[in-house]
Each structure stands twice: as C-alpha cells, then as structure tokens.
Short mmCIF file of C-alpha atoms and ligand atoms in Angstrom, two decimals:
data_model
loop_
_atom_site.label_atom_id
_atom_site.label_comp_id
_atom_site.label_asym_id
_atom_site.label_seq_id
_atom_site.Cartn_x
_atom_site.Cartn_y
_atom_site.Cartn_z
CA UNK S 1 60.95 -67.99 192.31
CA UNK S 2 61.17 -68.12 188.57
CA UNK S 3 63.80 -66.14 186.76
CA UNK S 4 61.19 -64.06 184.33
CA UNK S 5 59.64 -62.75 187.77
CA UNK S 6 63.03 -61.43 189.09
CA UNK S 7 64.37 -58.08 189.21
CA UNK S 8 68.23 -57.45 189.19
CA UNK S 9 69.54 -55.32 192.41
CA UNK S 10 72.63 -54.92 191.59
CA UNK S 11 74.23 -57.09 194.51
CA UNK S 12 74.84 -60.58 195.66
CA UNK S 13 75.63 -61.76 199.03
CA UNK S 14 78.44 -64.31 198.84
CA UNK S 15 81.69 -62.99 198.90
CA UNK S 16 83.05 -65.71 196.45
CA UNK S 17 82.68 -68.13 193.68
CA UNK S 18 83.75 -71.56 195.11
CA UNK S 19 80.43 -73.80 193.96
CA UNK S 20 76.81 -72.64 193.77
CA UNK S 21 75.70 -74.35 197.35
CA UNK S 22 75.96 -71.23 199.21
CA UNK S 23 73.75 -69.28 195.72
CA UNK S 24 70.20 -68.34 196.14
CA UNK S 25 68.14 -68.80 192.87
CA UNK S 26 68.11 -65.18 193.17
CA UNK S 27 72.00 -64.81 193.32
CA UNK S 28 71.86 -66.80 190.33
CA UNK S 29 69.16 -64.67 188.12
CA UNK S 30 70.96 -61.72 189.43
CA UNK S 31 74.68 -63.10 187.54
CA UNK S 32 72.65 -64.41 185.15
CA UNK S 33 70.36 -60.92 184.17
CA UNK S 34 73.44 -59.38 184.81
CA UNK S 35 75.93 -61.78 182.13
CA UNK S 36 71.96 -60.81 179.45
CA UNK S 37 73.09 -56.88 180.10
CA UNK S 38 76.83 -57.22 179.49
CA UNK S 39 76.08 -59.40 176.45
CA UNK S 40 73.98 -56.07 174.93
CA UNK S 41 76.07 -53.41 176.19
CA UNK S 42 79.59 -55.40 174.51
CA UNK S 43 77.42 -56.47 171.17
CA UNK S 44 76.19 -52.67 170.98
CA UNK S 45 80.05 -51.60 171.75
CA UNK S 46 79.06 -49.64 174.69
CA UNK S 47 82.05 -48.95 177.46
CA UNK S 48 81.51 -50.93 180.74
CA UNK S 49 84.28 -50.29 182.25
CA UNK S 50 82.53 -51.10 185.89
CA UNK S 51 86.21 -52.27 187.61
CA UNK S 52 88.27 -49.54 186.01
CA UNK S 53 91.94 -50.06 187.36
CA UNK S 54 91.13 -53.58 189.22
CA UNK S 55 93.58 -56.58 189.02
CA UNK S 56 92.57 -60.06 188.75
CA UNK S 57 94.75 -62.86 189.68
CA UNK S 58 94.12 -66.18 187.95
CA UNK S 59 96.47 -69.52 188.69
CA UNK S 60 96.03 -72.31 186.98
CA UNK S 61 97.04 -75.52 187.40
CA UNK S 62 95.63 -77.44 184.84
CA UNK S 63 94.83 -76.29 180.89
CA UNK S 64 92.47 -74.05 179.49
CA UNK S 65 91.36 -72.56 176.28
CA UNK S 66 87.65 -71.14 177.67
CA UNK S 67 87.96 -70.02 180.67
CA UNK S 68 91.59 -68.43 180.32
CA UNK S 69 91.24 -66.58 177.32
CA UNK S 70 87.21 -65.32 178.48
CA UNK S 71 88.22 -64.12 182.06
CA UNK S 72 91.16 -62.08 180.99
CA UNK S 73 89.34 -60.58 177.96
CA UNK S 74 86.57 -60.61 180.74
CA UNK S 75 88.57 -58.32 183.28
CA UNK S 76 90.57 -56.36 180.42
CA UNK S 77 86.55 -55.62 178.97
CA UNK S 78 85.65 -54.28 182.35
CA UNK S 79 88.62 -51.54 182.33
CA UNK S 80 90.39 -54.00 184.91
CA UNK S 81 93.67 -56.15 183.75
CA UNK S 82 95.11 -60.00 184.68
CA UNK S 83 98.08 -61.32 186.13
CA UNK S 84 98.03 -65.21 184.93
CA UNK S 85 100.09 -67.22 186.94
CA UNK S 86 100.62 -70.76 186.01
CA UNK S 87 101.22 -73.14 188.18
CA UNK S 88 104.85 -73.93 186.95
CA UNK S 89 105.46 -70.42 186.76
CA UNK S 90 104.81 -70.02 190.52
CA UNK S 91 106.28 -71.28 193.86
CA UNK S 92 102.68 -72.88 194.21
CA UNK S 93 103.90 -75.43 191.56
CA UNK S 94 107.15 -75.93 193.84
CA UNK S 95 105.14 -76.76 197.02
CA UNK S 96 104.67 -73.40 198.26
CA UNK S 97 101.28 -73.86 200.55
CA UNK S 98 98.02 -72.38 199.65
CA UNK S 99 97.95 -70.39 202.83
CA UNK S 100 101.56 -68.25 202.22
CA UNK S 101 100.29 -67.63 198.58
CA UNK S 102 97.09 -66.10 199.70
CA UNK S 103 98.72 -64.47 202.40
CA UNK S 104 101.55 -62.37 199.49
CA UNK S 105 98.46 -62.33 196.99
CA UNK S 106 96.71 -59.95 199.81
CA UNK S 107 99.88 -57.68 199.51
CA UNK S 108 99.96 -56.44 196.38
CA UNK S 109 96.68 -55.10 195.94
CA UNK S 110 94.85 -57.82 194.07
CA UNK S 111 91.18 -57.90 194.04
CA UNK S 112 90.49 -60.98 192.96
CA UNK S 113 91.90 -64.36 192.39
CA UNK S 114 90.40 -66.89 189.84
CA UNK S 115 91.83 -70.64 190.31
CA UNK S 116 91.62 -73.62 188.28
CA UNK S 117 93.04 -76.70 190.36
CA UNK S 118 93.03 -80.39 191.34
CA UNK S 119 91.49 -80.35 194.88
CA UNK S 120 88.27 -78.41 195.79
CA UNK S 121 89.58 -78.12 199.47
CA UNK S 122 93.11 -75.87 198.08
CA UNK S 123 90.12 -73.27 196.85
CA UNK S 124 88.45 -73.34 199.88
CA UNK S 125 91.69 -73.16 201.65
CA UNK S 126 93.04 -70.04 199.53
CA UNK S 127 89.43 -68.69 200.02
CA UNK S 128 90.10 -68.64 203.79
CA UNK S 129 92.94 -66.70 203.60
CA UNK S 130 92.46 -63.95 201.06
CA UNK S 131 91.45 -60.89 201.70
CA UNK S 132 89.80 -60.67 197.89
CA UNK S 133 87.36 -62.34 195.82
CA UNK S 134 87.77 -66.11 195.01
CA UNK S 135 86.48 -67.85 191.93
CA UNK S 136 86.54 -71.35 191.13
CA UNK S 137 87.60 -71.79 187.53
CA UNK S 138 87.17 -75.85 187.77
CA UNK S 139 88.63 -78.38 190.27
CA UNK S 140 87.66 -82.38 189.83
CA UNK S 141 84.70 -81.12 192.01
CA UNK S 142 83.12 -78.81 190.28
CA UNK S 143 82.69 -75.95 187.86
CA UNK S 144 80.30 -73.44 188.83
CA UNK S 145 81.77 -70.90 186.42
CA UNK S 146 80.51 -72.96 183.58
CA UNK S 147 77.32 -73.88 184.60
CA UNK S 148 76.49 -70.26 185.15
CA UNK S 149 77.22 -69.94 181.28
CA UNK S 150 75.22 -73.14 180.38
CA UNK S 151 71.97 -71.67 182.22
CA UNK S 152 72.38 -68.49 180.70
CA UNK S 153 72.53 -70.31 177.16
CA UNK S 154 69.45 -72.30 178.31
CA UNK S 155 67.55 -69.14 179.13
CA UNK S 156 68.28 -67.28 175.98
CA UNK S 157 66.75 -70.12 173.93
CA UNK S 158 64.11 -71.03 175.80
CA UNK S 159 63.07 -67.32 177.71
CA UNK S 160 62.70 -69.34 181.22
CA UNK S 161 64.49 -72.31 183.24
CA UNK S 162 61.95 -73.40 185.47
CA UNK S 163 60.42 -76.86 184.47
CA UNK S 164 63.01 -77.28 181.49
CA UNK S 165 63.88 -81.05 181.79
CA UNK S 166 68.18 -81.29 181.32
CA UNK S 167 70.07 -84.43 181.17
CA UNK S 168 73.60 -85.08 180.88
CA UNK S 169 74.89 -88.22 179.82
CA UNK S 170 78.38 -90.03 180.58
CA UNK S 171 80.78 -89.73 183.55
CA UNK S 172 79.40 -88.37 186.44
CA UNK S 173 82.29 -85.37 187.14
CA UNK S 174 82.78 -82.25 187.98
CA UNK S 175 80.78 -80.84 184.98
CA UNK S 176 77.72 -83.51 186.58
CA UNK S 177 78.01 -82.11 189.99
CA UNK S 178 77.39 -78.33 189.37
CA UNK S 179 74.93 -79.16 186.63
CA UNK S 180 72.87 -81.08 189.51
CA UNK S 181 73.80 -78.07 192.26
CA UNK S 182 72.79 -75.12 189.51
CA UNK S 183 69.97 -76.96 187.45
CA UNK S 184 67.82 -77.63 190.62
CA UNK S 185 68.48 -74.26 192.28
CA UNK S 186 67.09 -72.62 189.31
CA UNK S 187 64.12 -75.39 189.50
CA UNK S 188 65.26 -77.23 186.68
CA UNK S 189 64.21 -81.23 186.24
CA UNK S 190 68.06 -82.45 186.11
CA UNK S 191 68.90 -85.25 185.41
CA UNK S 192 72.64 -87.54 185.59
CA UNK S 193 72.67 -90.68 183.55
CA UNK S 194 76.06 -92.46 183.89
CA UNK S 195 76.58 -96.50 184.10
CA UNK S 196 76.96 -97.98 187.78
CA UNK S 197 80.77 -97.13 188.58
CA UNK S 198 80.57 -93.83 186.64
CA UNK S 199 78.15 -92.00 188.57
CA UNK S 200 78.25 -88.88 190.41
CA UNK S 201 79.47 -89.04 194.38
CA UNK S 202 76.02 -90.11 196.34
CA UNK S 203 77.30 -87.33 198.93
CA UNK S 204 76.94 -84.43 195.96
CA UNK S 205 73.52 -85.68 194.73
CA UNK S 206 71.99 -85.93 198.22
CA UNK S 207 72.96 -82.34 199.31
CA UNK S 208 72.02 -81.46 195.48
CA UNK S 209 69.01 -82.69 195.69
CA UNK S 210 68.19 -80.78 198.87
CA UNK S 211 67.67 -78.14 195.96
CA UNK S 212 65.29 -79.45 193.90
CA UNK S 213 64.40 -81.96 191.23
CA UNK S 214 67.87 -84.19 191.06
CA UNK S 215 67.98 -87.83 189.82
CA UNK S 216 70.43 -90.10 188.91
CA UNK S 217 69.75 -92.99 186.64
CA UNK S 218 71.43 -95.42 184.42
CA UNK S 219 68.63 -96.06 182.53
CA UNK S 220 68.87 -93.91 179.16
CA UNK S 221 65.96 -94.15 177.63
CA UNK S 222 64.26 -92.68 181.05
CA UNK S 223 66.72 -89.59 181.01
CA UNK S 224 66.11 -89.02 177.42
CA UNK S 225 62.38 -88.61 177.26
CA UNK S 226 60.87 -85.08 177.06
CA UNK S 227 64.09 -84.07 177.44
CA UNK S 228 64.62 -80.20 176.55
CA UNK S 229 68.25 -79.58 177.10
CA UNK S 230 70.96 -82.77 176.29
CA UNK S 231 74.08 -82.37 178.05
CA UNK S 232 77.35 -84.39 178.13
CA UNK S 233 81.47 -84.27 178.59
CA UNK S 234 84.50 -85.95 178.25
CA UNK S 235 84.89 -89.32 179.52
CA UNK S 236 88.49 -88.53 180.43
CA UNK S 237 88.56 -85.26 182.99
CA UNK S 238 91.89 -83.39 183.20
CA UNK S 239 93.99 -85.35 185.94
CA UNK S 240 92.45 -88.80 185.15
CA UNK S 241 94.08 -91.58 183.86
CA UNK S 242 92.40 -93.05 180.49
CA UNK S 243 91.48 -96.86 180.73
CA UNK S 244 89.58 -98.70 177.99
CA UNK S 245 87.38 -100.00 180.81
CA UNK S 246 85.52 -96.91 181.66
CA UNK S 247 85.07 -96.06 177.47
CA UNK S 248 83.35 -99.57 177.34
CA UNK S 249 80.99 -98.56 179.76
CA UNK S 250 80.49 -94.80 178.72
CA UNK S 251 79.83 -95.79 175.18
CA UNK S 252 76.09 -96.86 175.95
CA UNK S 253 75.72 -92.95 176.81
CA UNK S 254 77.34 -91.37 173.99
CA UNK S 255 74.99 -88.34 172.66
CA UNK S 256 74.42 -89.35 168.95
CA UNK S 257 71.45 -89.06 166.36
CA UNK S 258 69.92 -91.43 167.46
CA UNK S 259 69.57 -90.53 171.25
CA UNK S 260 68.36 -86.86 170.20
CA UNK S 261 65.39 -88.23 168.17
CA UNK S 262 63.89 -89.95 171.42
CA UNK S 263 64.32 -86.69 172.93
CA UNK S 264 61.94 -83.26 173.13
CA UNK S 265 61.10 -82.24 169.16
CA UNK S 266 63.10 -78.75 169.64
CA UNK S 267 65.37 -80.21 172.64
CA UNK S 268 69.33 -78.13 172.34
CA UNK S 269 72.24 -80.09 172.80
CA UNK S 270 75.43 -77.92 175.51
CA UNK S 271 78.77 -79.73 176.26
CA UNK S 272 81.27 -77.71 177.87
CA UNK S 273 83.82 -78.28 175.56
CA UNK S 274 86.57 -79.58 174.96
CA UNK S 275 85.12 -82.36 172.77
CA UNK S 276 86.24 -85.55 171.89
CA UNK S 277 84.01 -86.35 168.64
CA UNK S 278 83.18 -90.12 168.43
CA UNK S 279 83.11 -90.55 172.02
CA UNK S 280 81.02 -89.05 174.04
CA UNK S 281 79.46 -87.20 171.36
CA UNK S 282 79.04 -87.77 167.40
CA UNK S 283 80.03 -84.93 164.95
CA UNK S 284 76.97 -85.25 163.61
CA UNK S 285 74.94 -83.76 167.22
CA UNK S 286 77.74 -81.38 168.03
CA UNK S 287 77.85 -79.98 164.63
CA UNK S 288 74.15 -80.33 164.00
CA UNK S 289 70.89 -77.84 164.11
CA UNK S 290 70.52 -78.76 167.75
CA UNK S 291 73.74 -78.00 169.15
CA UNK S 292 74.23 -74.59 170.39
CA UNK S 293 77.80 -75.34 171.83
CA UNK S 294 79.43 -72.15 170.42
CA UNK S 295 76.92 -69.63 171.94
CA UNK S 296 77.07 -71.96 175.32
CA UNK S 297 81.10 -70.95 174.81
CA UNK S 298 80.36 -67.18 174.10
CA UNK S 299 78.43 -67.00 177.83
CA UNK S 300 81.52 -68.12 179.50
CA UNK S 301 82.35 -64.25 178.41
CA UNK S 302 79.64 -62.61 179.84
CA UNK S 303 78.76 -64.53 182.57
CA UNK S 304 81.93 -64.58 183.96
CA UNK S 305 82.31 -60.85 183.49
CA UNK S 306 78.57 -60.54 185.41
CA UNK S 307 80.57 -62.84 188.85
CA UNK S 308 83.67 -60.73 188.16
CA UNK S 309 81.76 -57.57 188.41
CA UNK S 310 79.16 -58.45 191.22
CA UNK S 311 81.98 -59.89 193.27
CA UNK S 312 84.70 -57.58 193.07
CA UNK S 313 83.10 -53.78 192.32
CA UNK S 314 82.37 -53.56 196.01
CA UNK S 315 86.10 -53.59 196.83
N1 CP O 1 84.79 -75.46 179.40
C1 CP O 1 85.97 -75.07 179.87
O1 CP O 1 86.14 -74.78 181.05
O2 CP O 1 86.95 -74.98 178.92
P1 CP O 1 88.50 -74.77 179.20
O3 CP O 1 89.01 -76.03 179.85
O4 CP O 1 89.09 -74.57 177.82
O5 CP O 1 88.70 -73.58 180.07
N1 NVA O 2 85.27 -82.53 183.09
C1 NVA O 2 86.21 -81.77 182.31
C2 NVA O 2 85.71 -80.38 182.09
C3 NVA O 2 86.60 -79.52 181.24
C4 NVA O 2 86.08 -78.13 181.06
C5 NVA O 2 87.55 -81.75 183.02
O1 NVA O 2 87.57 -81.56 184.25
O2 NVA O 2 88.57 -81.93 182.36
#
C-alpha cells in the first residue's frame, strides 16, 4: 500500500515501540499522518491536549539532546508531564534488574516508559514486565523513534515514499538497521553502504529484507546513483570505543560534495544528528541547499508525540 492511498483510523495495533518489525506499513502511515496533523495543529497553536493528566517515564542510560528534550516537550504538549530518570539517578544504574524496575514503575501509575539503553534485550525485557507502553528511544540495535521522524521528513519533501531510492553511507549501526527495517516497510529502495567489517549484522538485513527492497553494498558509486534521499551517522556510536582503524576505512564513505553530485539532481541529504563535521560528513553537505537536517530534527517532535499518543491514549 502506498502512503498517499491511506486513511488514518485513529489506532494501531502494537502495544509498544521496541523496533518497527512487528509495524504494518499501515501502522507506520497511521504515526506518520498522525506526527503531519500534530505538526499543523502545534504550528497553528491549536490545544491537543489528547493525554491530559498522563505520565511518561523516560530512563536513560546514555546521552541525549533530541530525543530528551522532544519527548518531554512531546508529553508536556499533549497536556501529559515526564518523570526523567537517569540512569545514575536510579537503582537501575546500581544493578537493580530490569524486571523489579518494571515491576515498581507499574505501581505508581505510569503510562508509559520511554528508554534509551545499551542492550536491545533490557527493552524487551522491561517490555515484558510493564503493564504500560514501552518505547525504544535508541539501544546499539536500533532506533525506530528516529526513523519514524526521518520518513516523515522524506514524505514532506517529496509527497510519497514508495520507490524513493535512500542510501546511507558509513558504519552499519543502529541508525542502519531501522533505516533498512522502516525504509522497506514503507517500500522504499534502501540501501547500506559500509566497507567489509563495518557493515550491518547479516541477521538484521535478512529479516529486513523480508520487507522489501534491502541491499547492502560496499560499492559507493552503486549506492549513490539515482539516489533521492543520502543518509549517514557517526562513525563512533555511543558505547563504542574510537580506533583510527575503523575512521580509515569509513573515510571512503564520508558524504561530501562530491558524492552528492553523482547523486539524484534534487536528492536531500538526513543524518540523525549528532554530527561530527569532517568525518562522516563535510560542512559543506550538512550546511548546504540539500541538507534538510534541522526539519529531519523538528519531526522527532511530532512524530514522537503521534507514537506517544497512539500508544498510550487507550490507557
Ligand atoms: N538523533 C538522536 O537521537 O539524538 P539524541 O542522541 O540527541 O537524542
Ligand atoms: N548511532 C548513533 C546514533 C545517535 C542518535 C549512536 O548510537 O550513538
């Protein structure tokens, strides 16, 4: 199904956010047609207060700028509010397990829990055992969250997804593995060019590519043509140790000037952000005509608000 053709109900299925494998491409147009009406209603200042009085839990673990400061003015826009818990804050952070934390979260009348963490498996895990909402705010897995944003950047500039051909260049991560998970659900052309060594878990891109139109390639010059949407992150995730090694063999990759000529004439360049200029991007792309980074940011606003309120105004 194509996104233009789809018409919002109002509902998903899944009871959380932990990656897009268990989304229909109709769960995500519905967040995504959803994050489009938020964006109007908050631009026009109209009050959406959809999860008056509701209280969103969010741990973290590692850092954030994005997704911290967009999910609690995310809740707080919804008429809800946010407890932020950080990890060394928390007993979490002093080896209290997963499972006891869910179990006192369920107590005090949370209705959701956000979590940005090292292991995909302590989501899962916390998942299991809460009686709320779960949302993945990043793990060295993946980051759904994100890539919800990114194709809701992609479909304001372009008015569809289907067909588009994205590529991301450099270290196959996290960011990689829900770009290859989202992109082909939403039958995108995606595809991951990263160096042998660098490239994303064969595991992921086989059950990704159970989706749709996945490839992984180290040959840039293949990834690059007719590309519409350029894509790329840090060579150094949060949690990983830096080596000049693996920057010898992500250079090749870096987005620059002259990788965005060979690519589609009105192609748009996304990174996640944080960016490390003069590695696996140069100021000139990220600062240039093409780059519509800051927008891409913006989305992290309303398309989280669109999972917070499909997910939790049901509770
Ligand atoms: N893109 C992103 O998740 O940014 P933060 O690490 O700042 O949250
Ligand atoms: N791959 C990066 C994404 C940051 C938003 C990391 O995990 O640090």
């Amino acid at each position: 199904m194509d996104i233009r053709s789809y018409k919002p109900k109002g509902f998903i299925n899944n009871k959380h956010m932990l990656t897009l494998k268990t989304y229909s491409s109709q769960e995500i147009f519905e967040i995504i047609h959803t994050a489009v009406m938020l964006k109007q209603k908050q631009r026009a200042g109209k009050k959406h207060a959809y999860l008056k009085d509701k209280t969103l839990a969010m741990i973290f673990s590692k850092s954030s700028t994005r997704t911290r400061v967009s999910f609690e003015q995310g809740i707080k826009q919804l008429g809800g509010s946010a407890l932020v818990l950080q990890q060394g804050d928390i007993q979490l952070g002093r080896g209290e397990t997963v499972h006891d934390t869910a179990m006192v979260l369920n107590r005090y009348g949370i209705d959701g829990i956000m979590i940005r963490t090292y292991k995909q498996s302590d989501v899962e895990e916390l998942a299991k055992y809460a009686d709320c909402p779960v949302i993945n705010g990043l793990t060295d897995d993946y980051h759904p969250c994100q890539v919800l944003a990114d194709l809701m950047t992609v479909y304001e500039h372009y008015g569809k997804l289907e067909g588009l051909k994205m590529a991301y260049f450099g270290d196959g991560n996290n960011m990689a593995n829900s770009l290859m998970i989202g992109g082909a659900k939403v039958g995108m052309q995606v595809v991951i060019c990263s160096p042998e060594g660098y490239q994303p878990d064969p595991e992921i891109v086989k059950e990704a590519a159970q989706f749709g139109d996945v490839k992984v390639t180290a040959d840039v010059d293949e990834a690059i043509r007719d590309c519409d949407v350029i894509y790329t992150d840090v060579f150094f995730s949060m949690g990983q140790e830096k080596s000049p090694e693996k920057v010898n063999a992500l250079m090749p990759y870096q987005v620059n000037a002259e990788l965005m000529a060979k690519a589609a004439k009105n192609a748009v360049f996304l990174h996640c952000l944080p960016a490390h200029r003069g590695e696996e991007v140069t100021a000139d792309v990220i600062d240039g005509a093409q780059s519509i980074v800051f927008e891409e940011a913006e989305n992290r606003l309303h398309a989280q608000k669109a999972v917070l309120y499909l997910l939790m105004k049901k509770r």
